[in-house]
Short mmCIF file of C-alpha atoms in Angstrom, two decimals:
data_model
loop_
_atom_site.label_atom_id
_atom_site.label_comp_id
_atom_site.label_asym_id
_atom_site.label_seq_id
_atom_site.Cartn_x
_atom_site.Cartn_y
_atom_site.Cartn_z
CA MET A 11 80.67 92.52 110.49
CA ASP A 12 78.83 92.61 107.17
CA ILE A 13 79.78 89.38 105.14
CA ARG A 14 79.60 91.49 101.96
CA LYS A 15 82.26 93.89 103.37
CA CYS A 16 84.70 91.22 103.95
CA ALA A 17 83.84 89.54 100.47
CA ALA A 18 84.79 93.20 98.97
CA GLU A 19 88.14 93.04 101.10
CA ALA A 20 88.91 89.39 99.77
CA ILE A 21 88.18 90.32 96.14
CA GLY A 22 90.13 93.43 96.11
CA THR A 23 93.04 91.92 97.94
CA PHE A 24 92.97 89.27 95.39
CA TRP A 25 93.14 91.84 92.65
CA LEU A 26 95.95 93.63 94.21
CA THR A 27 97.97 90.44 94.92
CA PHE A 28 97.23 88.81 91.52
CA ALA A 29 97.82 91.89 89.25
CA GLY A 30 100.65 93.28 91.29
CA CYS A 31 102.71 90.17 91.67
CA GLY A 32 101.53 88.96 88.34
CA SER A 33 103.18 91.97 86.65
CA ALA A 34 106.53 90.88 88.37
CA VAL A 35 106.22 87.26 87.57
CA ILE A 36 104.92 87.41 84.22
CA ALA A 37 105.51 90.69 82.61
CA ALA A 38 108.51 92.40 84.41
CA ALA A 39 111.38 90.57 82.58
CA PHE A 40 109.55 89.16 79.49
CA PRO A 41 112.00 89.39 76.36
CA GLN A 42 112.32 92.55 74.67
CA VAL A 43 108.93 94.24 75.94
CA GLY A 44 109.08 93.58 79.71
CA ILE A 45 107.43 96.28 81.83
CA GLY A 46 110.45 96.39 84.48
CA LEU A 47 110.75 97.84 87.72
CA LEU A 48 108.72 101.04 87.01
CA GLY A 49 105.63 98.80 85.28
CA VAL A 50 105.48 96.70 88.44
CA ALA A 51 105.22 99.73 90.53
CA LEU A 52 102.73 101.08 88.41
CA ALA A 53 100.87 97.89 88.29
CA PHE A 54 100.46 97.78 92.03
CA GLY A 55 99.28 101.37 92.16
CA LEU A 56 96.77 100.63 89.30
CA THR A 57 95.18 97.86 91.49
CA VAL A 58 94.31 100.13 94.13
CA VAL A 59 92.93 102.76 92.12
CA THR A 60 90.59 100.55 90.21
CA MET A 61 89.38 98.79 93.35
CA ALA A 62 89.07 101.86 95.42
CA TYR A 63 86.65 103.19 92.72
CA ALA A 64 85.05 99.47 92.53
CA ILE A 65 84.63 98.74 96.35
CA GLY A 66 85.76 101.81 98.36
CA HIS A 67 81.85 102.54 99.01
CA ILE A 68 81.49 99.14 100.17
CA SER A 69 84.60 98.38 102.50
CA GLY A 70 86.72 101.13 102.43
CA CYS A 71 89.01 99.23 100.17
CA HIS A 72 91.84 98.59 102.75
CA LEU A 73 93.30 95.54 101.10
CA ASN A 74 95.90 95.30 103.50
CA PRO A 75 96.22 94.48 107.15
CA ALA A 76 98.76 97.20 107.85
CA VAL A 77 96.31 99.89 106.32
CA THR A 78 93.39 98.34 108.62
CA CYS A 79 95.41 98.42 111.65
CA GLY A 80 96.84 101.83 110.86
CA LEU A 81 93.34 103.36 110.28
CA ALA A 82 92.07 101.76 113.68
CA ALA A 83 95.18 103.27 115.45
CA GLY A 84 94.29 106.51 113.73
CA GLY A 85 90.59 106.27 114.92
CA ARG A 86 89.27 105.76 111.60
CA PHE A 87 88.40 102.04 111.69
CA PRO A 88 86.68 100.14 114.69
CA ALA A 89 89.09 97.79 116.41
CA HIS A 90 86.67 94.99 116.79
CA ASP A 91 86.37 94.46 113.14
CA ILE A 92 90.22 94.31 112.68
CA PRO A 93 90.03 90.29 112.69
CA ALA A 94 87.48 89.89 110.10
CA TYR A 95 89.16 92.31 107.64
CA VAL A 96 92.41 90.74 108.13
CA ILE A 97 91.24 87.44 107.32
CA ALA A 98 89.27 88.25 104.36
CA GLN A 99 92.43 89.90 103.07
CA VAL A 100 94.59 87.00 103.80
CA VAL A 101 92.36 84.64 101.92
CA GLY A 102 92.16 86.88 98.90
CA GLY A 103 96.24 86.93 98.77
CA LEU A 104 96.48 83.37 98.91
CA VAL A 105 93.63 82.82 96.41
CA ALA A 106 95.56 85.19 93.97
CA ALA A 107 98.83 83.23 94.57
CA ALA A 108 97.29 80.10 93.82
CA VAL A 109 95.74 81.52 90.50
CA LEU A 110 98.84 83.06 89.47
CA TYR A 111 100.95 80.21 90.19
CA ALA A 112 98.51 77.88 88.05
CA ILE A 113 99.10 80.56 85.28
CA ALA A 114 102.77 81.05 85.62
CA SER A 115 103.42 77.33 85.88
CA GLY A 116 102.40 76.76 82.14
CA ALA A 117 105.61 78.34 81.13
CA PRO A 118 108.26 76.00 80.13
CA ASP A 119 111.04 77.85 82.30
CA PHE A 120 108.64 78.62 85.54
CA SER A 121 110.24 78.03 88.88
CA VAL A 122 109.25 79.06 92.25
CA GLU A 123 113.07 79.24 92.99
CA LYS A 124 113.23 82.46 91.06
CA GLY A 125 111.43 84.02 93.83
CA PHE A 126 107.60 84.31 92.60
CA ALA A 127 107.55 87.96 93.59
CA ALA A 128 108.05 86.90 97.31
CA ASN A 129 109.59 89.41 99.67
CA GLY A 130 112.79 88.77 101.26
CA TYR A 131 116.07 90.38 103.02
CA GLY A 132 119.60 89.44 103.07
CA ALA A 133 120.46 86.97 100.53
CA HIS A 134 116.75 86.93 99.33
CA SER A 135 116.55 90.68 98.75
CA PRO A 136 116.68 91.96 95.26
CA GLY A 137 119.55 94.20 96.43
CA GLN A 138 121.02 92.15 98.85
CA TYR A 139 120.09 94.48 101.58
CA ALA A 140 120.68 93.73 105.34
CA LEU A 141 117.69 92.77 107.72
CA THR A 142 117.97 95.91 109.66
CA ALA A 143 117.77 98.05 106.40
CA CYS A 144 114.76 96.23 105.10
CA LEU A 145 113.32 96.48 108.50
CA LEU A 146 113.35 100.29 108.31
CA THR A 147 112.29 100.43 104.56
CA GLU A 148 109.22 98.44 105.25
CA VAL A 149 108.47 100.44 108.29
CA VAL A 150 108.99 103.99 106.85
CA LEU A 151 107.13 103.52 103.56
CA THR A 152 104.30 101.78 105.09
CA MET A 153 104.03 104.57 107.66
CA MET A 154 104.05 107.06 104.81
CA PHE A 155 101.45 104.97 102.98
CA VAL A 156 98.77 104.86 105.68
CA PHE A 157 99.71 108.65 106.13
CA VAL A 158 98.60 109.45 102.84
CA ILE A 159 95.47 107.36 103.16
CA MET A 160 94.70 109.12 106.20
CA GLY A 161 94.84 112.48 104.61
CA ALA A 162 93.35 111.74 101.28
CA THR A 163 90.18 110.05 102.85
CA HIS A 164 89.78 112.98 105.33
CA GLY A 165 86.56 114.92 105.09
CA LYS A 166 88.21 118.02 104.05
CA ALA A 167 90.55 116.47 101.39
CA PRO A 168 89.56 116.98 97.71
CA VAL A 169 86.39 114.94 96.92
CA GLY A 170 86.80 111.97 94.54
CA PHE A 171 90.60 112.29 94.22
CA ALA A 172 91.58 109.94 97.22
CA PRO A 173 91.78 106.76 95.09
CA LEU A 174 94.36 108.42 92.73
CA ALA A 175 96.34 109.90 95.64
CA ILE A 176 96.52 106.53 97.40
CA GLY A 177 97.22 104.73 94.05
CA LEU A 178 99.98 107.11 93.15
CA CYS A 179 101.42 106.72 96.78
CA LEU A 180 101.62 102.91 96.64
CA THR A 181 103.33 103.14 93.16
CA LEU A 182 105.74 105.66 94.66
CA VAL A 183 106.72 103.38 97.54
CA HIS A 184 107.42 100.55 95.45
CA LEU A 185 109.71 102.56 93.14
CA VAL A 186 111.84 103.06 96.29
CA GLY A 187 111.43 99.72 97.87
CA ILE A 188 111.25 96.79 95.16
CA PRO A 189 115.05 96.78 95.08
CA VAL A 190 115.31 96.49 98.77
CA THR A 191 112.57 93.95 99.79
CA ASN A 192 110.67 93.40 96.45
CA LEU A 193 108.66 95.52 98.84
CA SER A 194 105.48 94.40 100.85
CA VAL A 195 103.72 97.11 102.93
CA ASN A 196 101.13 94.53 102.77
CA PRO A 197 101.17 91.40 105.00
CA ALA A 198 98.48 89.74 102.87
CA ARG A 199 100.12 90.43 99.41
CA SER A 200 103.60 88.79 100.96
CA THR A 201 101.83 85.64 102.57
CA GLY A 202 100.12 84.46 99.33
CA PRO A 203 103.49 84.13 97.21
CA ALA A 204 105.44 82.97 100.40
CA VAL A 205 103.19 79.91 100.71
CA PHE A 206 104.07 78.81 97.28
CA VAL A 207 107.63 79.62 97.45
CA GLY A 208 107.95 77.81 100.79
CA GLY A 209 111.45 77.47 102.74
CA TRP A 210 113.20 80.71 103.13
CA ALA A 211 110.11 82.71 102.25
CA LEU A 212 108.10 81.28 104.88
CA THR A 213 111.07 81.67 107.35
CA GLN A 214 111.36 85.53 106.41
CA LEU A 215 107.66 86.04 106.41
CA TRP A 216 107.62 87.47 110.08
CA LEU A 217 109.51 90.51 108.98
CA PHE A 218 106.70 91.49 106.48
CA TRP A 219 103.95 91.25 108.97
CA VAL A 220 105.68 92.75 111.94
CA ALA A 221 107.18 95.98 110.01
CA PRO A 222 104.13 96.90 107.91
CA ILE A 223 101.75 96.69 110.67
CA PHE A 224 104.16 98.64 112.99
CA GLY A 225 104.74 101.25 110.23
CA GLY A 226 100.99 101.29 109.64
CA VAL A 227 100.10 102.13 113.17
CA LEU A 228 102.67 104.80 113.36
CA GLY A 229 101.33 106.48 110.36
CA GLY A 230 97.79 106.35 111.45
CA ILE A 231 99.06 107.78 114.81
CA LEU A 232 101.06 110.70 113.50
CA TYR A 233 98.22 111.68 111.09
CA ARG A 234 95.61 111.59 113.94
CA TRP A 235 98.21 113.75 116.13
CA LEU A 236 98.73 116.24 113.18
CA SER A 237 94.88 116.70 112.44
CA GLU A 238 92.63 116.21 115.21
CA GLU A 239 89.62 116.97 113.45
CA PRO A 240 87.40 114.13 113.38
CA SER A 241 86.56 112.54 110.11
CA VAL A 242 84.42 109.74 108.76
CA GLN A 243 85.22 106.06 109.58
CA VAL A 244 86.94 104.31 106.39
CA THR A 245 84.48 101.33 106.42
CA GLY A 246 82.32 101.78 103.52
CA ILE A 247 78.73 101.63 103.74
CA SER A 248 76.82 98.39 104.31
CA PRO A 249 74.74 97.40 101.33
CA PRO A 250 70.94 97.15 101.72
CA ALA A 251 69.44 94.02 102.89
CA PRO A 252 67.55 91.94 100.16
CA ALA A 253 64.16 92.64 99.86
CA GLU A 254 61.83 90.12 101.04
#
């Protein structure tokens, strides 16, 4: 595995977690000019659009263990590279949460007890949704997200528009899922904030690994069944070796 691909995944996941969760922690409810739910959903989508254009050609811009596993299940990513990508993504999410914590804690009323954009179910769901509803939400929305990624990156899809389709899809699933779980669809994004919140967030973190990965695998398998034509793997292109 090329270390630069892993570095690209770590940087991209850092951006997704920092800017996406940062919009929720810092800007969502800012007095009088807060961006609200719509703004947070759009922020997550924009992180994917911007990074897809920046690093898509290097690593494929997965930024998400569920996407990596889903693409592998769909025959579009080598399974033996999953661990390296997932580790890089989790590292990026953890570093992003640390930087966000350092910034957000500078406010006089900051408290991780307010949630710090952590995902949760039951009493810790924004809408108090039960475990089953939260599990189903994460599975279905991740499944459809990976399904769109598989289609948008197919060789016969309109060239150059994949980042827009994928980013808009992530915005859409956040519009649906934020009231239910704060929406994860991404275990790396969930892990970073959960580490800093601790307690209940870590206890409930299992759901935001199991459900997105299961949903991602379903999405990859479904698209592979629907479109059996082979297409390129979503792995980027290894940068050339430095000249000696």
